[in-house]
Short mmCIF file of C-alpha atoms and ligand atoms in Angstrom, two decimals:
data_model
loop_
_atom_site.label_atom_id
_atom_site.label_comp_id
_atom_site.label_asym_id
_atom_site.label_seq_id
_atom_site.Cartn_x
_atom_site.Cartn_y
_atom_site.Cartn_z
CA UNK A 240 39.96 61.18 9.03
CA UNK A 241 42.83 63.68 9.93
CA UNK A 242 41.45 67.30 9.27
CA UNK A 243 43.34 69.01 6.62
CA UNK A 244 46.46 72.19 7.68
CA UNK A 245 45.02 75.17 7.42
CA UNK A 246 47.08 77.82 5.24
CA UNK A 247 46.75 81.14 5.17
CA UNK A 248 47.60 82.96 2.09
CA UNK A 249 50.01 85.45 3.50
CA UNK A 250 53.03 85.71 5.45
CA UNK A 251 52.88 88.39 7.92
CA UNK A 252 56.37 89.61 8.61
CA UNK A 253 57.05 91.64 12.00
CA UNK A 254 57.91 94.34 9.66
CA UNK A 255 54.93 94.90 7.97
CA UNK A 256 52.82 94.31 10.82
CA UNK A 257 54.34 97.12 12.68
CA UNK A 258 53.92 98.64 9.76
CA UNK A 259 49.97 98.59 9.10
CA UNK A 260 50.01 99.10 12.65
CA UNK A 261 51.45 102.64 12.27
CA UNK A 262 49.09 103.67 9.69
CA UNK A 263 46.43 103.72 12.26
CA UNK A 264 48.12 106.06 14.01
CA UNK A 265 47.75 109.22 11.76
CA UNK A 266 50.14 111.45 13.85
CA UNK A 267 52.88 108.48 14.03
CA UNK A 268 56.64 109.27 12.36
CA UNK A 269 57.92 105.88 12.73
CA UNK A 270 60.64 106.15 15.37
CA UNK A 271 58.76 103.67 17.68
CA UNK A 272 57.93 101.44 14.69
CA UNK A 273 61.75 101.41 14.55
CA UNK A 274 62.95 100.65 17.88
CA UNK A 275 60.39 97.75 17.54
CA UNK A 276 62.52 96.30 14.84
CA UNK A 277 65.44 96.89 16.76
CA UNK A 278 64.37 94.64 19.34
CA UNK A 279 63.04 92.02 16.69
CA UNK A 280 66.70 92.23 14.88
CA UNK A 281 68.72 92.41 19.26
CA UNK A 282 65.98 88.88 19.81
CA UNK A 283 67.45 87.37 15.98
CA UNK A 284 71.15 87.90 17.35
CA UNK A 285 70.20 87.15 21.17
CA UNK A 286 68.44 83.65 20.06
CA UNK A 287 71.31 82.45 17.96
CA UNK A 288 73.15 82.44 20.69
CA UNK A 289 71.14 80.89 23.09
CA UNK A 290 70.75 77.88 21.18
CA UNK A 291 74.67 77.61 21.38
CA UNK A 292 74.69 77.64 25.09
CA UNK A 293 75.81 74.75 26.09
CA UNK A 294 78.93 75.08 23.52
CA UNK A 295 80.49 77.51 25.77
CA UNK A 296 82.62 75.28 27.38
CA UNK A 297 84.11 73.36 24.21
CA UNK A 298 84.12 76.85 22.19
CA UNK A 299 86.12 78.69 25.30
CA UNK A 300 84.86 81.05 28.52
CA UNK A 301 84.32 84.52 29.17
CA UNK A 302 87.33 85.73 28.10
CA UNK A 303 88.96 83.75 25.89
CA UNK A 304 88.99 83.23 22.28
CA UNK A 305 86.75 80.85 20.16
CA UNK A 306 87.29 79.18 16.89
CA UNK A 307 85.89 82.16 15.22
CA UNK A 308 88.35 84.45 17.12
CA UNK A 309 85.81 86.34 18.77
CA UNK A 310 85.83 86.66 22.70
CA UNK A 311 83.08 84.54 24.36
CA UNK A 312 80.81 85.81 26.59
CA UNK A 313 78.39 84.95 29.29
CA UNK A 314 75.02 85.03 27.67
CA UNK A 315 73.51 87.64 29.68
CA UNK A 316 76.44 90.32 29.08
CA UNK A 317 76.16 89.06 25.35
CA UNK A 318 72.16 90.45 25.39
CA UNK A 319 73.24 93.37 27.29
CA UNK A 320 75.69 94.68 25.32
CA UNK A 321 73.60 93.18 21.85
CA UNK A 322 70.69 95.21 22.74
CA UNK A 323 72.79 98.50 23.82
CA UNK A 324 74.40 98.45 20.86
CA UNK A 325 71.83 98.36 18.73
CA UNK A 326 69.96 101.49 20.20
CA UNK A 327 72.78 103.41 21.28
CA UNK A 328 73.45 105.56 18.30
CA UNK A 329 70.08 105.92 16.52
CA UNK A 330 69.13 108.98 18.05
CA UNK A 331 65.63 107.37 19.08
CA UNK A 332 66.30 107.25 22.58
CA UNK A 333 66.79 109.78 25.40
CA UNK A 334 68.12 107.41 27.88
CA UNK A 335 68.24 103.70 27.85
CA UNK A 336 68.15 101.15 31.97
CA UNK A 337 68.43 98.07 32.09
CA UNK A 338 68.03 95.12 35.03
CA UNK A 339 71.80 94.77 34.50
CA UNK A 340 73.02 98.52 34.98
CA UNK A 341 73.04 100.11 38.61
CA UNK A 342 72.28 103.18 37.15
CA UNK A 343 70.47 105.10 34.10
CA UNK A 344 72.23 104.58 30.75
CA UNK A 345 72.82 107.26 28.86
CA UNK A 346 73.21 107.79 25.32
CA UNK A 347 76.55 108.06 23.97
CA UNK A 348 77.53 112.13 23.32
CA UNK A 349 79.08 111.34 20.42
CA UNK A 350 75.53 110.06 19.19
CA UNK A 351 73.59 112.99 20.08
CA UNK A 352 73.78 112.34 24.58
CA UNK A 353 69.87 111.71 23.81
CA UNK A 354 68.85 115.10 23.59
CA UNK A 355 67.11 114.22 19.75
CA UNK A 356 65.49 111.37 21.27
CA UNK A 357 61.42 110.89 21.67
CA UNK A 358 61.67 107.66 23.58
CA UNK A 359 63.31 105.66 26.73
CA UNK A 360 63.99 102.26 26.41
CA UNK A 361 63.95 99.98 29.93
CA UNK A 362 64.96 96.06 29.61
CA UNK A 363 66.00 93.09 31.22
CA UNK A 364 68.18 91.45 28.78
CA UNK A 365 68.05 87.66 29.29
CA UNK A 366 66.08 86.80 32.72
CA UNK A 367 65.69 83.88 34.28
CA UNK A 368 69.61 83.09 33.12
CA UNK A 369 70.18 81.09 36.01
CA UNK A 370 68.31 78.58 34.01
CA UNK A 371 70.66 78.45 31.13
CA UNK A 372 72.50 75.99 32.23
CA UNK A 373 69.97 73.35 32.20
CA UNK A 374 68.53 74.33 28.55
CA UNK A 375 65.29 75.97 30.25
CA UNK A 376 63.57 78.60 28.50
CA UNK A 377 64.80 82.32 29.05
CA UNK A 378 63.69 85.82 27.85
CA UNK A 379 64.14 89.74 27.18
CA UNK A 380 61.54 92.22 28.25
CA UNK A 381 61.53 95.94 27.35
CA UNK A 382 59.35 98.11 27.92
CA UNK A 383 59.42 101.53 25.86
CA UNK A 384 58.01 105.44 27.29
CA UNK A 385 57.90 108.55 25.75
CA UNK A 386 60.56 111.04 27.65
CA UNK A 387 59.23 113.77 29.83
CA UNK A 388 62.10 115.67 29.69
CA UNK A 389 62.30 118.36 27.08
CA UNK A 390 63.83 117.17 23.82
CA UNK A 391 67.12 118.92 23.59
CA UNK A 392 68.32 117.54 26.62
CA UNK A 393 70.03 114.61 27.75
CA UNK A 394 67.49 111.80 29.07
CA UNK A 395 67.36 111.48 33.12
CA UNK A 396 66.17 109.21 35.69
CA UNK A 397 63.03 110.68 36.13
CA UNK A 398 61.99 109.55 31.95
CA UNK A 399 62.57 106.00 33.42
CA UNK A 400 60.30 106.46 36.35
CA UNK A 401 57.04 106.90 35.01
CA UNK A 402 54.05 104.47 36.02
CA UNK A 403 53.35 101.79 33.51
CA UNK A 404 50.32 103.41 32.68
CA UNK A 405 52.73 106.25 30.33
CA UNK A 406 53.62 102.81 28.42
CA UNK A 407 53.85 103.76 24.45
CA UNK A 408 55.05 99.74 24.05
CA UNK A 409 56.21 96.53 25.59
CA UNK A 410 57.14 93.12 24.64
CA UNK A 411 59.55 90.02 25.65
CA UNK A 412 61.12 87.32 23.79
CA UNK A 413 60.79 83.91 24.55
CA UNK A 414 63.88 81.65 23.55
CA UNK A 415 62.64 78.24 23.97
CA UNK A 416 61.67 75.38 21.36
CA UNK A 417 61.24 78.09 19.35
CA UNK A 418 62.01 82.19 19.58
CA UNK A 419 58.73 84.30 20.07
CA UNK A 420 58.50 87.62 19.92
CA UNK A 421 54.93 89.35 22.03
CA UNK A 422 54.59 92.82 22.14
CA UNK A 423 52.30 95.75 22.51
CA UNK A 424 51.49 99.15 20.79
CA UNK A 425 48.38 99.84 22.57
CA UNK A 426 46.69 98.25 19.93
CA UNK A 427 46.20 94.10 21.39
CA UNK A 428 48.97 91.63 21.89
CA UNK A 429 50.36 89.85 18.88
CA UNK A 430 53.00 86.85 18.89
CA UNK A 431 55.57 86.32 15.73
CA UNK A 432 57.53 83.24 15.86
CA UNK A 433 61.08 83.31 14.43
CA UNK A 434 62.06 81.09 10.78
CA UNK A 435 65.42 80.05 11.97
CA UNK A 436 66.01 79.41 8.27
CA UNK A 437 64.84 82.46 6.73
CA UNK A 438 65.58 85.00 9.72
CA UNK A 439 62.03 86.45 9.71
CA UNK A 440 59.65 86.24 12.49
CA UNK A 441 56.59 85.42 11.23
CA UNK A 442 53.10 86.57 12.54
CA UNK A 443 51.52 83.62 14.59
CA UNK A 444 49.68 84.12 17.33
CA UNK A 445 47.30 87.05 16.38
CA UNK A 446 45.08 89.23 18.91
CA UNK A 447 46.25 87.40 22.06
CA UNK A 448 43.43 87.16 24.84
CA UNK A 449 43.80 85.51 27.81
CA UNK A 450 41.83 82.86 27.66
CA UNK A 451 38.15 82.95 30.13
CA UNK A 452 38.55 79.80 31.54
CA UNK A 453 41.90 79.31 33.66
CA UNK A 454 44.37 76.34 33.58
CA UNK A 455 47.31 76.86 35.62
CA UNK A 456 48.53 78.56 38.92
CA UNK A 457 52.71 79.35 38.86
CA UNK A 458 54.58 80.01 42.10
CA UNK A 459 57.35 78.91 44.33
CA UNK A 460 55.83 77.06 46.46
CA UNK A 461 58.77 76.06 48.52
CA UNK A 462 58.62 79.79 50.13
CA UNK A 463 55.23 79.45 51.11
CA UNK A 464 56.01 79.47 54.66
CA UNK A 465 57.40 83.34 54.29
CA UNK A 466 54.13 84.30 52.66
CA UNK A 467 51.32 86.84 54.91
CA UNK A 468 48.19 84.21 56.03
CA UNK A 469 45.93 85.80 52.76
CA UNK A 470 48.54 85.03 50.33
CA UNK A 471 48.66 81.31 51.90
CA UNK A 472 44.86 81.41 52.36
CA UNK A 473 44.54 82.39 48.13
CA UNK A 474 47.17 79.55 47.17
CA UNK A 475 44.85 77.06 48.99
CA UNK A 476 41.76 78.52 47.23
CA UNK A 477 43.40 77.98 44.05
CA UNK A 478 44.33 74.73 44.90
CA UNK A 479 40.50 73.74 45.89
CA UNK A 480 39.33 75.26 48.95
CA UNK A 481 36.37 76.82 47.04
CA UNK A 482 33.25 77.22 46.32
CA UNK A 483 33.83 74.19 43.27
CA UNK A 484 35.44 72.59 45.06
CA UNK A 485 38.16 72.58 41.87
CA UNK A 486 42.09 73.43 41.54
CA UNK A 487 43.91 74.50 38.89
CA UNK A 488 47.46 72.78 37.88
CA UNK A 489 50.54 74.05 39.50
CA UNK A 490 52.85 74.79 36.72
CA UNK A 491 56.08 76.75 37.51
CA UNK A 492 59.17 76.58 35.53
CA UNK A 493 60.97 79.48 37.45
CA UNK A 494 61.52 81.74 34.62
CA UNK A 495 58.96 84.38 34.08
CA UNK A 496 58.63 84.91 30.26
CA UNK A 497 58.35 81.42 30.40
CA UNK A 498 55.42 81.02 33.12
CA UNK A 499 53.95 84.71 31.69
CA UNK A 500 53.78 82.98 27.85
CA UNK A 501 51.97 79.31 29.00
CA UNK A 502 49.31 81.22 31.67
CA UNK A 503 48.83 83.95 29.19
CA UNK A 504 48.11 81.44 26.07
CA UNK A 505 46.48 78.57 28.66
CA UNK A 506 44.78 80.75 31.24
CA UNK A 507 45.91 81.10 34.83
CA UNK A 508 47.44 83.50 37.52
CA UNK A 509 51.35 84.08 38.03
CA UNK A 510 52.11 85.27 41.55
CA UNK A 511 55.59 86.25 43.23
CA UNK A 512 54.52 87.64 46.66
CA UNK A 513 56.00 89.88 48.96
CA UNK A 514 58.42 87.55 51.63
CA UNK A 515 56.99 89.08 55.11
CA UNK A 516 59.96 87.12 56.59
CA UNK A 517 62.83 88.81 54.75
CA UNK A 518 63.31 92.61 55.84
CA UNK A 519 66.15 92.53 53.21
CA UNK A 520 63.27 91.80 50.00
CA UNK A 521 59.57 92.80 51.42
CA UNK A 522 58.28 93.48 48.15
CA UNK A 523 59.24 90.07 46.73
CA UNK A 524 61.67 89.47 44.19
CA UNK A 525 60.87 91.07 40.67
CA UNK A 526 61.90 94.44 39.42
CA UNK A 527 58.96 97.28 39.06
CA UNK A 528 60.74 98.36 35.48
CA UNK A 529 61.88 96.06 33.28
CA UNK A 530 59.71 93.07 34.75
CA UNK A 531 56.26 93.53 36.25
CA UNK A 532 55.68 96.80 34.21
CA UNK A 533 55.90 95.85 30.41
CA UNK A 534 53.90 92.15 31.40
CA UNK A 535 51.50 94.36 33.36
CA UNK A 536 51.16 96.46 30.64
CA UNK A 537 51.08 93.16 27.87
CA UNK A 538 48.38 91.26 30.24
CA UNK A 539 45.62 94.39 30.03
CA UNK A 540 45.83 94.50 26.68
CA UNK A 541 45.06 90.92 26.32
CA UNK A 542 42.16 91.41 28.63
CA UNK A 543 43.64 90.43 31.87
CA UNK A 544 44.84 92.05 35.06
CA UNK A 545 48.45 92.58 36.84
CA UNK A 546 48.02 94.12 40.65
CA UNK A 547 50.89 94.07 43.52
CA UNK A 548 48.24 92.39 45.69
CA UNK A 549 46.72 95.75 46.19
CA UNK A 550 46.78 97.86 43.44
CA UNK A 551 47.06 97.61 39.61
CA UNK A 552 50.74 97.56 39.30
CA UNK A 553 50.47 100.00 36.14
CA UNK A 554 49.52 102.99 38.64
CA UNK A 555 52.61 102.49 40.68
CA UNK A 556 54.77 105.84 40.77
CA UNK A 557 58.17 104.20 40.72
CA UNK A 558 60.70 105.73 43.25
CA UNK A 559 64.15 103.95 42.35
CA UNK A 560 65.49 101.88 38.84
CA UNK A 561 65.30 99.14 40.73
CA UNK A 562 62.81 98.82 42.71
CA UNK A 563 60.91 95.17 43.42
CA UNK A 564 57.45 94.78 43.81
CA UNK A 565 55.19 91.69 44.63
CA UNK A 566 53.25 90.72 41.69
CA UNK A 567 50.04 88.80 40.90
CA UNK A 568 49.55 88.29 37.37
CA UNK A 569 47.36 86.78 34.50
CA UNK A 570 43.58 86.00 34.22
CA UNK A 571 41.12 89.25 35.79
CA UNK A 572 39.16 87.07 37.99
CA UNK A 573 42.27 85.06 39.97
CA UNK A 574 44.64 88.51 40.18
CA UNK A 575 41.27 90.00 41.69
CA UNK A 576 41.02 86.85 43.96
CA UNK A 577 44.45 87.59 45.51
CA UNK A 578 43.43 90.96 46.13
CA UNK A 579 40.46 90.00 47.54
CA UNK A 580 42.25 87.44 50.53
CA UNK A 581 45.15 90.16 50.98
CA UNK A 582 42.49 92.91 51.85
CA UNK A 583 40.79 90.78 54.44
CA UNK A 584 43.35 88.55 55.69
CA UNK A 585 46.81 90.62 55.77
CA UNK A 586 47.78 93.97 57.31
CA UNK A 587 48.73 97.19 55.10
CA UNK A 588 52.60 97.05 56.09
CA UNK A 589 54.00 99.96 57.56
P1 AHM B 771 66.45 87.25 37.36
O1 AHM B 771 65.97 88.56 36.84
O2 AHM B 771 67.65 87.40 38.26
O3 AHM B 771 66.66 86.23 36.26
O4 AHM B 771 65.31 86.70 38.34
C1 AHM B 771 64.00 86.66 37.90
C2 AHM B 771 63.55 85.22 37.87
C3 AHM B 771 62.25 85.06 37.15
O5 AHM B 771 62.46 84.74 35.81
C4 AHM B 771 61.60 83.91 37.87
O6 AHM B 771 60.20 83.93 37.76
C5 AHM B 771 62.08 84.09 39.26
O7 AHM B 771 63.29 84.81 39.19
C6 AHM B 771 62.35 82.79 39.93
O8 AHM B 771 62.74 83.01 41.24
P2 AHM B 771 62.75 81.84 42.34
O9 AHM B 771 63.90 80.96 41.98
O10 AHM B 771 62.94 82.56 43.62
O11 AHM B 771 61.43 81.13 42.27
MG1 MG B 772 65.01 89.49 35.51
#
């Protein structure tokens, strides 16, 4: 006999979840509550758009006109400029970087230049958008700080480089068979999955905790050959060369909201190493700020662990915007594991 679905009596909105969420902060004035629904309403307008990806072609390219008589753009300048937009001129923010901008990105003068603003806002708009093309997942990540510069200034590059540690919030969206929204207060990880026909994203995976028992490991294998000998030596172990005897699945779809979402829901470790054969990317591929910090910073929360193979990547003092860093990521016990082979095995590079 087929069990019966399970109802709950409410809908939790994003909105009043961030909502009760604030009111157990008793010092809280809302402006980070805010920029959280900023990001839920940039993911509403990002995702209906990425479902029409493969319509740029009939509906015109960058540049030219579509039946609507607005100018089509590439997807990933469309969640650029969607997400700038929408925090430029609310006098939240002190400063505002983002993967896609060289530089920091300040607020407009004309809104304030950031000096009113409590927070700094750091995001990769739409990663993974190589994979666009073949209708593979892709996501946004921000990450959000309080500013260390005085209020009454303009925000600077040093608000953006604090360790993830100084995180007040982070999140990504997921734009797959369905949008997902994950984020963090501080206060546990909690999914909402978007009603395309009602425009709400509704509460749906509560309390997020990586799961004890591990299914999956996700890396690109085919540059295992430009990995150190511990980093080689740990991919075996996962694979079986252990005490069980036992592997995990490889599972890697090459977009990291994507691979972050399944390991953190399923269990299992994400790794992007360092490439000891390429002096032009040592530190791997992924970016300190907008990547590995706010899914560092997502994965402790849910009870697991996010280290650069050495340390916990949330004590890393960034140095530059754009900085990469290798990164192991997912379930305590295999991020630890890693560690453990790269302490004995590898040397600590110059
Ligand atoms: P991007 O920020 O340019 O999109 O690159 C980041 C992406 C990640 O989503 C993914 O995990 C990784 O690059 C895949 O890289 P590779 O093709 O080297 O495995
Ligand atoms: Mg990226």
């Amino acid at each position: 006999m087929q069990t019966p679905p399970q109802f709950t009596d409410t809908f939790v909105t994003i909105e009043r979840f961030i909502l009760e969420q604030e009111r157990n902060i008793p010092d809280a004035t809302g402006v980070l509550s805010d920029i959280l629904y900023d990001m839920a309403l940039a993911a509403k307008l990002i995702a209906s758009h990425t479902t029409r990806a493969g319509l740029a072609d009939i509906l015109g390219s960058t540049g030219v006109e579509n039946v609507q008589g607005e100018i089509v753009q590439r997807l990933d300048d469309f969640a650029e400029r969607t997400i700038y937009r929408l925090n430029d001129h609310t006098r939240r923010l002190a400063v505002m970087a983002s993967e896609e901008m060289e530089d920091i990105i300040p607020i407009p003068e004309r809104f304030g230049g950031g000096k009113d603003g409590k927070y700094v806002l750091i995001y990769d708009p739409l990663d993974g958008s190589s994979n666009i093309d073949c209708n593979v997942s892709v996501g946004t990540i921000f990450a959000i700080y309080r500013r260390k510069s005085p209020i009454g200034d303009c925000g600077t590059l040093e608000d953006c480089l604090q360790p993830g540690r100084n995180l007040a919030a982070a999140g990504y969206i997921i734009y797959g068979s369905s949008t997902m929204m994950v984020y963090s207060a501080g206060q546990g990880v909690n999914g909402f999955t978007l009603d395309p026909h009602v425009g709400e994203f509704l509460l749906s995976h509560p309390n997020i905790q990586v799961p004890a028992k591990s299914k999956y490991y996700s890396v690109n294998q085919g540059y295992e050959r430009q990995w150190s000998p511990g980093v080689q030596r740990y991919t075996r172990w996962l694979q079986g060369e252990n005490e069980t005897g036992k592997g995990l699945s490889m599972r890697y779809i090459g977009s990291l909201v994507a691979d972050f979402h399944r390991n953190l829901l399923d269990g299992g470790v994400y790794y992007y190493p360092a490439d000891i054969k390429n002096p032009a990317k040592p530190q791997g591929k992924l970016r300190l700020l907008c990547e590995a910090n706010p899914l560092a910073f997502l994965v402790e929360q849910a009870g697991g662990y996010a280290s650069d193979g050495r340390r916990p990547i949330l004590d890393i003092q960034p140095t530059s915007l754009h900085q990469r860093v290798p990164l192991y990521i997912g379930s305590r016990d295999l991020v630890e594991k890693a560690e453990e082979f790269i302490r004995e095995m590898d040397s600590v590079p110059a």
